[in-house]
Tab-separated table of C-alpha atoms and ligand atoms in Angstrom:
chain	number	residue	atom	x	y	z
A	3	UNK	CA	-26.877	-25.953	-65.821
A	4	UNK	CA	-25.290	-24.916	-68.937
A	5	UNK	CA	-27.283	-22.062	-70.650
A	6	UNK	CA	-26.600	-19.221	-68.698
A	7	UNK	CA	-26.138	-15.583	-70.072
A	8	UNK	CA	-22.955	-15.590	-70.772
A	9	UNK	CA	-22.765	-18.799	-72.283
A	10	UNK	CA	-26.009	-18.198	-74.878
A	11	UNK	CA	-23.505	-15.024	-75.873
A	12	UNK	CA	-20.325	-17.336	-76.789
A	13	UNK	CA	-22.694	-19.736	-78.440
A	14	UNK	CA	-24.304	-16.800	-80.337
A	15	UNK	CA	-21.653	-15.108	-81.600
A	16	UNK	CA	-19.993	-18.010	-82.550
A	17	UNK	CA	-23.128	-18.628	-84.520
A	18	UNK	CA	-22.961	-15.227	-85.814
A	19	UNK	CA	-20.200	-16.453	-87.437
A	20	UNK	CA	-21.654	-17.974	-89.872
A	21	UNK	CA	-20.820	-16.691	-93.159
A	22	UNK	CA	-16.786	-16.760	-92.195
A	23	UNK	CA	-17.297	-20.193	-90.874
A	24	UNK	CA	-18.826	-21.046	-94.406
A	25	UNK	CA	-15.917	-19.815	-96.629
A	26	UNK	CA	-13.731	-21.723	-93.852
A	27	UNK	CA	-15.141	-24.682	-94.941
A	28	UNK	CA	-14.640	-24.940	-98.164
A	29	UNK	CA	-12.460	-28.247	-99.517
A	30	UNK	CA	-9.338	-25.267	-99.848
A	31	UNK	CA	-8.811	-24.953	-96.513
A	32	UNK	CA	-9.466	-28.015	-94.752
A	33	UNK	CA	-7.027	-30.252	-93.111
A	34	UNK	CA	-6.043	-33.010	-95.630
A	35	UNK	CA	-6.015	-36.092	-93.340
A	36	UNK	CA	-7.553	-35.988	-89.910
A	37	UNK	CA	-9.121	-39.407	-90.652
A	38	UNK	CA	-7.275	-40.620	-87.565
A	39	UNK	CA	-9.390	-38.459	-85.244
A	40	UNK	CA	-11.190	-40.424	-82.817
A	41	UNK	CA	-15.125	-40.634	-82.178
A	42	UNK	CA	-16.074	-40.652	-78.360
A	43	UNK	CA	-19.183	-41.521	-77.440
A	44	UNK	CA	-20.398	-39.313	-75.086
A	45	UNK	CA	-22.713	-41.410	-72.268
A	46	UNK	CA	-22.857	-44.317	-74.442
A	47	UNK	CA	-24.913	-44.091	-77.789
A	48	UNK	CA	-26.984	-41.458	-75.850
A	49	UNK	CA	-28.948	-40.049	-78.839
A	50	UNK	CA	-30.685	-43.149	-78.746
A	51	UNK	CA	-30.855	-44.690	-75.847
A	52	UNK	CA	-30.763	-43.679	-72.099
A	53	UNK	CA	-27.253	-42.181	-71.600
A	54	UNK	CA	-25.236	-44.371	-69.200
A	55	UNK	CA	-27.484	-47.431	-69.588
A	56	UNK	CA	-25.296	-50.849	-70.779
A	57	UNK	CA	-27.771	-50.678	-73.147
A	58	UNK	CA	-26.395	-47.072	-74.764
A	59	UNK	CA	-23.030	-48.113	-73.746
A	60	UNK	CA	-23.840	-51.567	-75.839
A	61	UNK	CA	-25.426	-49.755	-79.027
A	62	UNK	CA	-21.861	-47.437	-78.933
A	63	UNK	CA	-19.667	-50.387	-79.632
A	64	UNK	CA	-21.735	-51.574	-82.350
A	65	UNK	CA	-21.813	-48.073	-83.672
A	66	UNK	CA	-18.270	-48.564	-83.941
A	67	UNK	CA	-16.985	-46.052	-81.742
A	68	UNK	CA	-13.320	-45.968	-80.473
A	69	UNK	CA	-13.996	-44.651	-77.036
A	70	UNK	CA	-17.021	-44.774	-74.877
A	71	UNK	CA	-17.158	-42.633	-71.739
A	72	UNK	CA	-18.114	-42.940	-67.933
A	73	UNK	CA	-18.310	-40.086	-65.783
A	74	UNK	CA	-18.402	-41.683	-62.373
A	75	UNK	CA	-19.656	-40.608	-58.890
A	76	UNK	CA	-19.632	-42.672	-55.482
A	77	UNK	CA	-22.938	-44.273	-53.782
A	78	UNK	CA	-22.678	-43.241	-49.371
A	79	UNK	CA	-21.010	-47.041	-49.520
A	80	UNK	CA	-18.286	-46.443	-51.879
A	81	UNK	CA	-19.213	-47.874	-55.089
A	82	UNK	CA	-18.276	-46.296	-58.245
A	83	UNK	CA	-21.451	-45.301	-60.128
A	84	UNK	CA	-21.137	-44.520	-63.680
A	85	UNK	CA	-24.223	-41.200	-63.586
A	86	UNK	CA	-23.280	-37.972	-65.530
A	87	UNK	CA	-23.782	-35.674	-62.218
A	88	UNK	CA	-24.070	-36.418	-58.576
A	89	UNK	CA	-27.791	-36.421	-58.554
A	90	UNK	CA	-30.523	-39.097	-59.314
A	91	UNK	CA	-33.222	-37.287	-59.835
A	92	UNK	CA	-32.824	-36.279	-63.765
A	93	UNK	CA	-32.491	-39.769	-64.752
A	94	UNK	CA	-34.262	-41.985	-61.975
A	95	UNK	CA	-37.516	-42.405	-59.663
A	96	UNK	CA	-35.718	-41.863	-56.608
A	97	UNK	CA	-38.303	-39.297	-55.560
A	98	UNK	CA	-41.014	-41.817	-55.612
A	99	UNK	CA	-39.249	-44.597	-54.447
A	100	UNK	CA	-37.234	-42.700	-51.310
A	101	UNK	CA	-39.466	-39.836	-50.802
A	102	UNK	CA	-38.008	-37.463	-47.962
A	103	UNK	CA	-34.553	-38.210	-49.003
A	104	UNK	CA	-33.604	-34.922	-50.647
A	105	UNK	CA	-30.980	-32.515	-49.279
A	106	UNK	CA	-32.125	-29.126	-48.653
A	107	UNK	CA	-31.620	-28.026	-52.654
A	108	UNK	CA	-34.474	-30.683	-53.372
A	109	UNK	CA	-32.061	-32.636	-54.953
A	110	UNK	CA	-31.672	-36.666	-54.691
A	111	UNK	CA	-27.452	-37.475	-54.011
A	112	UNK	CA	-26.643	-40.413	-55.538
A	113	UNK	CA	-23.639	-40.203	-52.445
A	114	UNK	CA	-26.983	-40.424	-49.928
A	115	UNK	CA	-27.775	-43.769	-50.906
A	116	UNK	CA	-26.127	-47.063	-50.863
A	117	UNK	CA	-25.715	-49.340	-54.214
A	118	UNK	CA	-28.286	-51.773	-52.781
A	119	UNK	CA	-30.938	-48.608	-52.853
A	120	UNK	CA	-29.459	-47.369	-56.355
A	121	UNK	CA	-30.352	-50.880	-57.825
A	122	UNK	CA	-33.973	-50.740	-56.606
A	123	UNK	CA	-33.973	-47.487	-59.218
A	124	UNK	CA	-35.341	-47.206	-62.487
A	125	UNK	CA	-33.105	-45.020	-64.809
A	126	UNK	CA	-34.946	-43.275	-67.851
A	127	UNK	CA	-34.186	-40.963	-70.636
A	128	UNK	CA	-33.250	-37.346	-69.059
A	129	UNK	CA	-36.445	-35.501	-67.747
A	130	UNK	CA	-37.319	-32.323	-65.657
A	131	UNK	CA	-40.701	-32.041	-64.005
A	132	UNK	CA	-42.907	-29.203	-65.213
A	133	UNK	CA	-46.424	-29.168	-63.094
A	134	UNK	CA	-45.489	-32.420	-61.615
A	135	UNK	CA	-44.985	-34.307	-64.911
A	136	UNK	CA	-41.728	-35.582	-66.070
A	137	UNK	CA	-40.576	-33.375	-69.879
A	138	UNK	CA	-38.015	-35.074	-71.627
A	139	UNK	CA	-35.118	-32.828	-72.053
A	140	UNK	CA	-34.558	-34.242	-75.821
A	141	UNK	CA	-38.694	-34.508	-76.773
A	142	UNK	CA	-37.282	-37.075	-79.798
A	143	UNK	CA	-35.375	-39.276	-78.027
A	144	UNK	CA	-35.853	-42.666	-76.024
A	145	UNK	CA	-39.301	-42.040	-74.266
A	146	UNK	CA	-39.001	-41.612	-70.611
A	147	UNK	CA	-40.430	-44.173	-68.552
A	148	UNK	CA	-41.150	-46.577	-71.401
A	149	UNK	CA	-38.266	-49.299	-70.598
A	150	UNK	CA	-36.477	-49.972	-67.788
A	151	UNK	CA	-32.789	-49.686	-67.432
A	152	UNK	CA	-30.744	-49.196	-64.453
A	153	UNK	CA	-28.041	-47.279	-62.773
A	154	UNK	CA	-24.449	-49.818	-63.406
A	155	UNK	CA	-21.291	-49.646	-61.340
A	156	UNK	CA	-17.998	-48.895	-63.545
A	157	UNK	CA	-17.237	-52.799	-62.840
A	158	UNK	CA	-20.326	-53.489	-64.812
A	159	UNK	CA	-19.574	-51.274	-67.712
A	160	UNK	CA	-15.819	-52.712	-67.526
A	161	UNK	CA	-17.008	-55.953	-67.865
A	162	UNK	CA	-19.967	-54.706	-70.940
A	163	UNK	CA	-16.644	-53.361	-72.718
A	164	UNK	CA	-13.830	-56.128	-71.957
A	165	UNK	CA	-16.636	-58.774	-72.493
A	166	UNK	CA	-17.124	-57.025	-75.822
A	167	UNK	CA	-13.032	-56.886	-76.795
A	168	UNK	CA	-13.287	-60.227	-76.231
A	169	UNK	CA	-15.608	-61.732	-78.467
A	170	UNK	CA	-15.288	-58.904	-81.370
A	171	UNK	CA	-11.596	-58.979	-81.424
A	172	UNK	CA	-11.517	-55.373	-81.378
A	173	UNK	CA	-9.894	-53.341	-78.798
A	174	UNK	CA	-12.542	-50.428	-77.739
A	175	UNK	CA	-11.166	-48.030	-75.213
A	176	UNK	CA	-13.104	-45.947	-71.887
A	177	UNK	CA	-12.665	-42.795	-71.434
A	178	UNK	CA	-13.800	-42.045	-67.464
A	179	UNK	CA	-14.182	-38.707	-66.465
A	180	UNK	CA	-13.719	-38.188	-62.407
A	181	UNK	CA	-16.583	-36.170	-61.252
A	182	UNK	CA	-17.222	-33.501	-58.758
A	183	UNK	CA	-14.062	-34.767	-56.318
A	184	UNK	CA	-14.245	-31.361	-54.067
A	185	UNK	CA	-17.894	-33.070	-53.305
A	186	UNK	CA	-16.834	-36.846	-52.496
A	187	UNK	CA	-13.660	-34.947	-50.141
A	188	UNK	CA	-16.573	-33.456	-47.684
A	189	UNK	CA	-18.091	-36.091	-47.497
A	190	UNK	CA	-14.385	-38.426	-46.524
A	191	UNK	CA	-14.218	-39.818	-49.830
A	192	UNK	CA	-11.319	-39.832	-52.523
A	193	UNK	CA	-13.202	-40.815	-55.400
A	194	UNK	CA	-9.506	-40.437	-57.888
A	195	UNK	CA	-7.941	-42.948	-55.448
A	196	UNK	CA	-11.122	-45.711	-55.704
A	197	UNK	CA	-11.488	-44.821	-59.610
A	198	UNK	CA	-7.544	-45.417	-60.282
A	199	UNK	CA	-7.795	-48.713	-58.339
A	200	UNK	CA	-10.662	-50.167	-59.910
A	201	UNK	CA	-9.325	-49.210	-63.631
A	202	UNK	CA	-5.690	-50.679	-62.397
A	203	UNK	CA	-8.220	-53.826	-61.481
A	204	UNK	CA	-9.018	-53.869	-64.523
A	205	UNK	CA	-5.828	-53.594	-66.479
A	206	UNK	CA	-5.878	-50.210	-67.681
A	207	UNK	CA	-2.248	-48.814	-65.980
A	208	UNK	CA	-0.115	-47.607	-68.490
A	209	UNK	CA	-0.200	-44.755	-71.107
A	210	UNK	CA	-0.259	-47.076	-74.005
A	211	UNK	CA	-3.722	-48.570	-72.268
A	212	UNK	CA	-6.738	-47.303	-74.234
A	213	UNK	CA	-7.905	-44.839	-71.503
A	214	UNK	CA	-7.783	-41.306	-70.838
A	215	UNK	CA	-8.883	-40.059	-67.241
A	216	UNK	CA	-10.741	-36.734	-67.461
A	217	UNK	CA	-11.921	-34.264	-64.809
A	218	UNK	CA	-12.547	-30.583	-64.607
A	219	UNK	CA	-10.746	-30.039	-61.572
A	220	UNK	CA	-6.988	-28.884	-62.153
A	221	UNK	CA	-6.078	-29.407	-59.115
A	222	UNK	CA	-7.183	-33.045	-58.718
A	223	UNK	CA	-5.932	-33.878	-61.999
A	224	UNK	CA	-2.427	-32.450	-60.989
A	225	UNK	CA	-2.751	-34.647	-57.624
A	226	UNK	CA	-3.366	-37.777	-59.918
A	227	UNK	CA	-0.131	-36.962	-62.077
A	228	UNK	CA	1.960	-35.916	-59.079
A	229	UNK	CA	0.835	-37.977	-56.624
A	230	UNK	CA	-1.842	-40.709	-57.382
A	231	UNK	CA	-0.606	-42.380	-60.419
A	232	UNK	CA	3.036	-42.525	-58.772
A	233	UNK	CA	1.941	-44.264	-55.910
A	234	UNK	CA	-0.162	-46.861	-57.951
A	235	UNK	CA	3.130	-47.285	-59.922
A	236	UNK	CA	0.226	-46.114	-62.617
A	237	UNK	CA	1.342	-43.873	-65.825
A	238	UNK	CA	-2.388	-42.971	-67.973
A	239	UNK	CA	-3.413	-40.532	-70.329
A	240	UNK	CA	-4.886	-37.362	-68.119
A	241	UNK	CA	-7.428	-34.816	-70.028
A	242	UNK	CA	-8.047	-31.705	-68.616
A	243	UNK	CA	-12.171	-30.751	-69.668
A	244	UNK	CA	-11.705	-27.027	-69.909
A	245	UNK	CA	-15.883	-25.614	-68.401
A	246	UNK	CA	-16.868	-21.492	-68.594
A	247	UNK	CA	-16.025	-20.183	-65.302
A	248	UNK	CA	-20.248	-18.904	-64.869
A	249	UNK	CA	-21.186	-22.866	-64.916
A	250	UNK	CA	-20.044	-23.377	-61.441
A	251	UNK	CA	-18.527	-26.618	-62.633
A	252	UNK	CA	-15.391	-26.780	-60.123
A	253	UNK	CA	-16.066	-25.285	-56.595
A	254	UNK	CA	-13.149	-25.183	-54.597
A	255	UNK	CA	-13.164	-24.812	-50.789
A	256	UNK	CA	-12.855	-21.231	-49.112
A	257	UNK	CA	-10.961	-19.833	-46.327
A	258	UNK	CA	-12.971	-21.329	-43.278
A	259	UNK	CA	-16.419	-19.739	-43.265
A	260	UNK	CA	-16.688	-18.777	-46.407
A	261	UNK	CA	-18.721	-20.421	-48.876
A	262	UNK	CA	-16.601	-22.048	-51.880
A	263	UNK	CA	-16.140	-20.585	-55.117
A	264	UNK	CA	-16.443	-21.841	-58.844
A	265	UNK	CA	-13.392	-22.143	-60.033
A	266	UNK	CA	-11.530	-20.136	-62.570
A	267	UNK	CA	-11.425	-21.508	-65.789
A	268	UNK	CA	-10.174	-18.123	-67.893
A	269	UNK	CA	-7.050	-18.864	-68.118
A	270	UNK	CA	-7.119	-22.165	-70.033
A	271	UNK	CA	-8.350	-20.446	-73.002
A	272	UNK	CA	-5.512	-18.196	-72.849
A	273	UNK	CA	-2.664	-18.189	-74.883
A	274	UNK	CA	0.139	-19.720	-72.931
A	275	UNK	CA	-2.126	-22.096	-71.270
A	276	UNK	CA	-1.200	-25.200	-73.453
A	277	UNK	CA	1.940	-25.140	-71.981
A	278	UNK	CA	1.006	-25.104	-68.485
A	279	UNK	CA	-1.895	-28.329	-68.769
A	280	UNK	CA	1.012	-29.976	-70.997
A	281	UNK	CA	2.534	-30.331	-67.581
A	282	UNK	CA	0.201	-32.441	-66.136
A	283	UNK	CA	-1.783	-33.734	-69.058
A	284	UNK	CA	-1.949	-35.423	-72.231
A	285	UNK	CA	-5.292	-33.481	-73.639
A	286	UNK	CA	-7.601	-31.019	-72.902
A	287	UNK	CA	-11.461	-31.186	-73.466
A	288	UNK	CA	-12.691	-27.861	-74.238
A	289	UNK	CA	-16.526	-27.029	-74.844
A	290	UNK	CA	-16.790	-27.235	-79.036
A	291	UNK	CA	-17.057	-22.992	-79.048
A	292	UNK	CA	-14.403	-22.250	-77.127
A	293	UNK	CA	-12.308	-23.413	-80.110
A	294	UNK	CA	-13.663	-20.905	-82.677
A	295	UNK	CA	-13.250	-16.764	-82.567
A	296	UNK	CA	-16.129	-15.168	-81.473
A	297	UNK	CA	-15.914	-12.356	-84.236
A	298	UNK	CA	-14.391	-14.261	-86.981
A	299	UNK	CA	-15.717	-17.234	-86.922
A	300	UNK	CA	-12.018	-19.064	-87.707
A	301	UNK	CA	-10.319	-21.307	-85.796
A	302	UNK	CA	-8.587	-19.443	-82.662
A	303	UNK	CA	-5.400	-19.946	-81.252
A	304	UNK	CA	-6.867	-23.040	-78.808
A	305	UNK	CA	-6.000	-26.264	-81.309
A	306	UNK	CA	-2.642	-24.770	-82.450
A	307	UNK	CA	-1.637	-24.114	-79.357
A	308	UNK	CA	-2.165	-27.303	-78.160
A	309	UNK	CA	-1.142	-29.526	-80.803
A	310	UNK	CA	2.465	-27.394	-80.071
A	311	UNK	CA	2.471	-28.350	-76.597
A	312	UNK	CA	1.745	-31.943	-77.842
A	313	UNK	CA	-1.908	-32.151	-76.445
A	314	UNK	CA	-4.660	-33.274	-77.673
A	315	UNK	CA	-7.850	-31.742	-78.168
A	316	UNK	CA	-11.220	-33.437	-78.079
A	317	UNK	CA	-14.174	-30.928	-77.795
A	318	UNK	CA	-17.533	-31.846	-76.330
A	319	UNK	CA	-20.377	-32.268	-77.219
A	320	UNK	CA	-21.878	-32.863	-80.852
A	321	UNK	CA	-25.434	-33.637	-80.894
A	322	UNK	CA	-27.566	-34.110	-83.879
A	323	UNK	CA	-30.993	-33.507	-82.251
A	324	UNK	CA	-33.364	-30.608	-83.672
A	325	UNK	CA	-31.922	-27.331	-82.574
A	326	UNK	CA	-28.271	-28.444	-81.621
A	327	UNK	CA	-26.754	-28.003	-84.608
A	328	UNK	CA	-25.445	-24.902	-85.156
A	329	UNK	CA	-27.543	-22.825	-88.053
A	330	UNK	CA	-24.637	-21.482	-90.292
A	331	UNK	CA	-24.311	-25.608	-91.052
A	332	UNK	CA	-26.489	-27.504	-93.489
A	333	UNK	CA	-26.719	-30.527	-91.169
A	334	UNK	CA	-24.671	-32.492	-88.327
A	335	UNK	CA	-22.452	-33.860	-90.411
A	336	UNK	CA	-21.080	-30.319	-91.746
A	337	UNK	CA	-20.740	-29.344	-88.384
A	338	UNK	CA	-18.665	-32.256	-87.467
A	339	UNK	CA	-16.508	-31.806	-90.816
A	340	UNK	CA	-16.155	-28.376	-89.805
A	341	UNK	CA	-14.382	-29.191	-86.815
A	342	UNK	CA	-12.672	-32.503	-87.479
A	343	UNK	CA	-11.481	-30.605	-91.103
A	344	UNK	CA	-10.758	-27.345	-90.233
A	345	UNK	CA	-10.433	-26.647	-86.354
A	346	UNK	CA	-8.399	-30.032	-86.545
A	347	UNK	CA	-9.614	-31.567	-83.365
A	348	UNK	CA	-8.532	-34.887	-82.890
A	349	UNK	CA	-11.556	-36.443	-81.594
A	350	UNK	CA	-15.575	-35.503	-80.866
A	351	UNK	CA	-17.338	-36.632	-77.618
A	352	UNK	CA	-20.472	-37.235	-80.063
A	353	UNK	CA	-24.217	-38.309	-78.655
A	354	UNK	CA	-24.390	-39.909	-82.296
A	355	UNK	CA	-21.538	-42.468	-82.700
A	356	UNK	CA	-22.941	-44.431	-86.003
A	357	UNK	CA	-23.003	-40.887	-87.578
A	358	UNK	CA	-19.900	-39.757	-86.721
A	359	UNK	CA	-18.388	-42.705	-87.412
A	360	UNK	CA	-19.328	-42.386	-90.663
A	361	UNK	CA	-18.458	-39.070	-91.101
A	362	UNK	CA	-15.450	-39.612	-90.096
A	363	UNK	CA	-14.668	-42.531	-92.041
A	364	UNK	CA	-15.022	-40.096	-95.185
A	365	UNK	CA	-13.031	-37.976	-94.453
B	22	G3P	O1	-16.451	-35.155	-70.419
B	22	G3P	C1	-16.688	-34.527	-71.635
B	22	G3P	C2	-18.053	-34.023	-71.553
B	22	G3P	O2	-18.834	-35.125	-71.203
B	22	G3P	C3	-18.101	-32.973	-70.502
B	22	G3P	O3	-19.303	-32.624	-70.169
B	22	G3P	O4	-21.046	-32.546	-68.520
B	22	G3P	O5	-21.260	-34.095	-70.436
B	22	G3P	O6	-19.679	-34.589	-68.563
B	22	G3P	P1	-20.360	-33.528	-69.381
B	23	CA	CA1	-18.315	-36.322	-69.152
């Protein structure tokens, strides 16, 4: 969903880049202490292990990450799924098990099915079928198909990461992200509303509470400042994930008739936008190049921008696997330096927690 055109050409010429983005990195010019800056583990330890399985979510605490992240969609009877998109069919056997149950776009909706039909899934590593075999997206990661994990509820993860605080002592935080909420609204649902209650359920209420609540819907995340969080007499750190316009991320509804359109993203990465999202929000997650000039290589105007409007930035996603890693760096861990050092983020949502963790720790 993400490679289109236009995106290969930000990711290129920010790979272009390279040799400014090498003299930017030299010890000079990096930022003396972002030490602070928080690893996020994106899915769980997902490099590893199935993303969004307890099991990933499990081998992320041990990693010894600070945050670990749930994107969450809604089964047809209202439970709060923690799946990375609305569909089943990239991470489950839902076509052999419910055969005949896709919508029209071939695709299996988690929102189709009720939990008790979600549990009878297996969940794998990420696959696509090619000539009617499932390809692992990541060829050197967890093999697909060769354990058997399944799909939790964010009540189950909850409990995985409470449980955890517990009997470690530490104090791990979640990081939720609110997905597709235009989608659960057709179908009568207001996934915000069920997500803020179950986290409130849980404890998390107030902005010291390690949380932050992401989406990539402005709009929604504006309703859960304004409106939501008021009404829950609820107060938590709100992150607005910045997408490129082309992915077709956020479709908002149309004048009657018409079919909806992807939202508008441009003007978040314009300057002045910091401003506006400081409104309603305490951070913004941004796709890692959006962050870097496209001629130049440097650091744009994105971090400083928001750092003045007293937001944070955390930048998804770093992955270490062959081929992710950007070429002008020697390895994943000069990539991460790069950004934690000199773009100044103050966090990574990182596939790899154990080595960010202990990049980070050096710095
Ligand atoms: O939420 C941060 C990052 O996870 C956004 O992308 O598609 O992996 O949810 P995605
Ligand atoms: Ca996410």
């Amino acid at each position: 969903m993400r490679t289109p055109l236009a995106s290969l050409l930000l990711i290129s010429t920010f790979l272009m880049a390279s040799l400014a983005a090498q003299v930017m990195a030299s010890p000079k010019q990096t930022h003396a202490n972002n030490s602070k800056a928080l690893v996020i583990a994106h899915r769980g330890a997902s490099g590893y292990l199935p993303e969004h399985s307890l099991a990933a979510k499990a081998l992320a605490y041990g990693m010894g990450a600070d945050y670990i992240e749930q994107d969450v969609v809604m089964s047809k009877d209202n439970a709060l799924l923690v799946l990375h998109d609305p569909y089943l069919d990239r991470v489950t056997n839902v076509a052999e098990i419910f055969p005949g149950r896709a919508r029209e776009d071939g695709r299996y909706y988690a929102i189709d099915f009720t939990l008790a039909e979600i549990k009878q899934l297996e969940m794998t590593e990420i696959f696509e079928r090619k000539d009617g075999k499932p390809k692992q997206k990541y060829p050197e990661r967890f093999p697909v198909w060769k354990s058997s994990f399944k799909v939790s509820t964010l009540a189950e993860e909850l409990e995985l990461i409470q449980g955890l605080n517990q009997s470690t002592g530490k104090n791990i935080g979640i990081y939720p992200e609110i997905k597709a909420p235009a989608l659960h609204r057709a179908a009568g649902k207001d996934i915000s509303l069920a997500v803020l209650k179950e986290l409130k359920k849980f404890g998390y209420s107030k902005a010291s509470d390690k949380v932050f609540l992401q989406c990539f819907d402005a709009h929604e995340l504006q309703r859960i400042n304004s409106k939501l969080m008021p009404k829950l007499g609820m107060d938590l750190k709100l992150v607005q994930l910045i997408a490129m316009t082309e992915w077709g991320e956020t479709l908002r509804n149309n004048a009657m008739g018409l079919k909806p359109e992807p939202y508008n993203y441009d003007w978040m990465m314009k300057p002045g936008a910091a401003q506006k999202i400081a409104e309603y929000a305490e951070g913004i997650g941004p796709w890692f190049p959006m962050l870097v000039d496209r001629n130049t290589g440097k650091p744009n105007h994105m971090v400083q921008e928001a750092h003045q409007a007293g937001l944070l930035v955390h930048p998804y996603t770093f992955r270490a696997d062959k081929g992710q890693v950007p070429p002008q760096f020697k390895n994943f861990e000069e990539y991460l330096a790069y950004f934690y050092n000199v773009v100044g983020v103050d966090g990574v949502f990182t596939d790899f927690p154990d080595r960010t963790v202990k990049l980070r720790d050096s710095l």
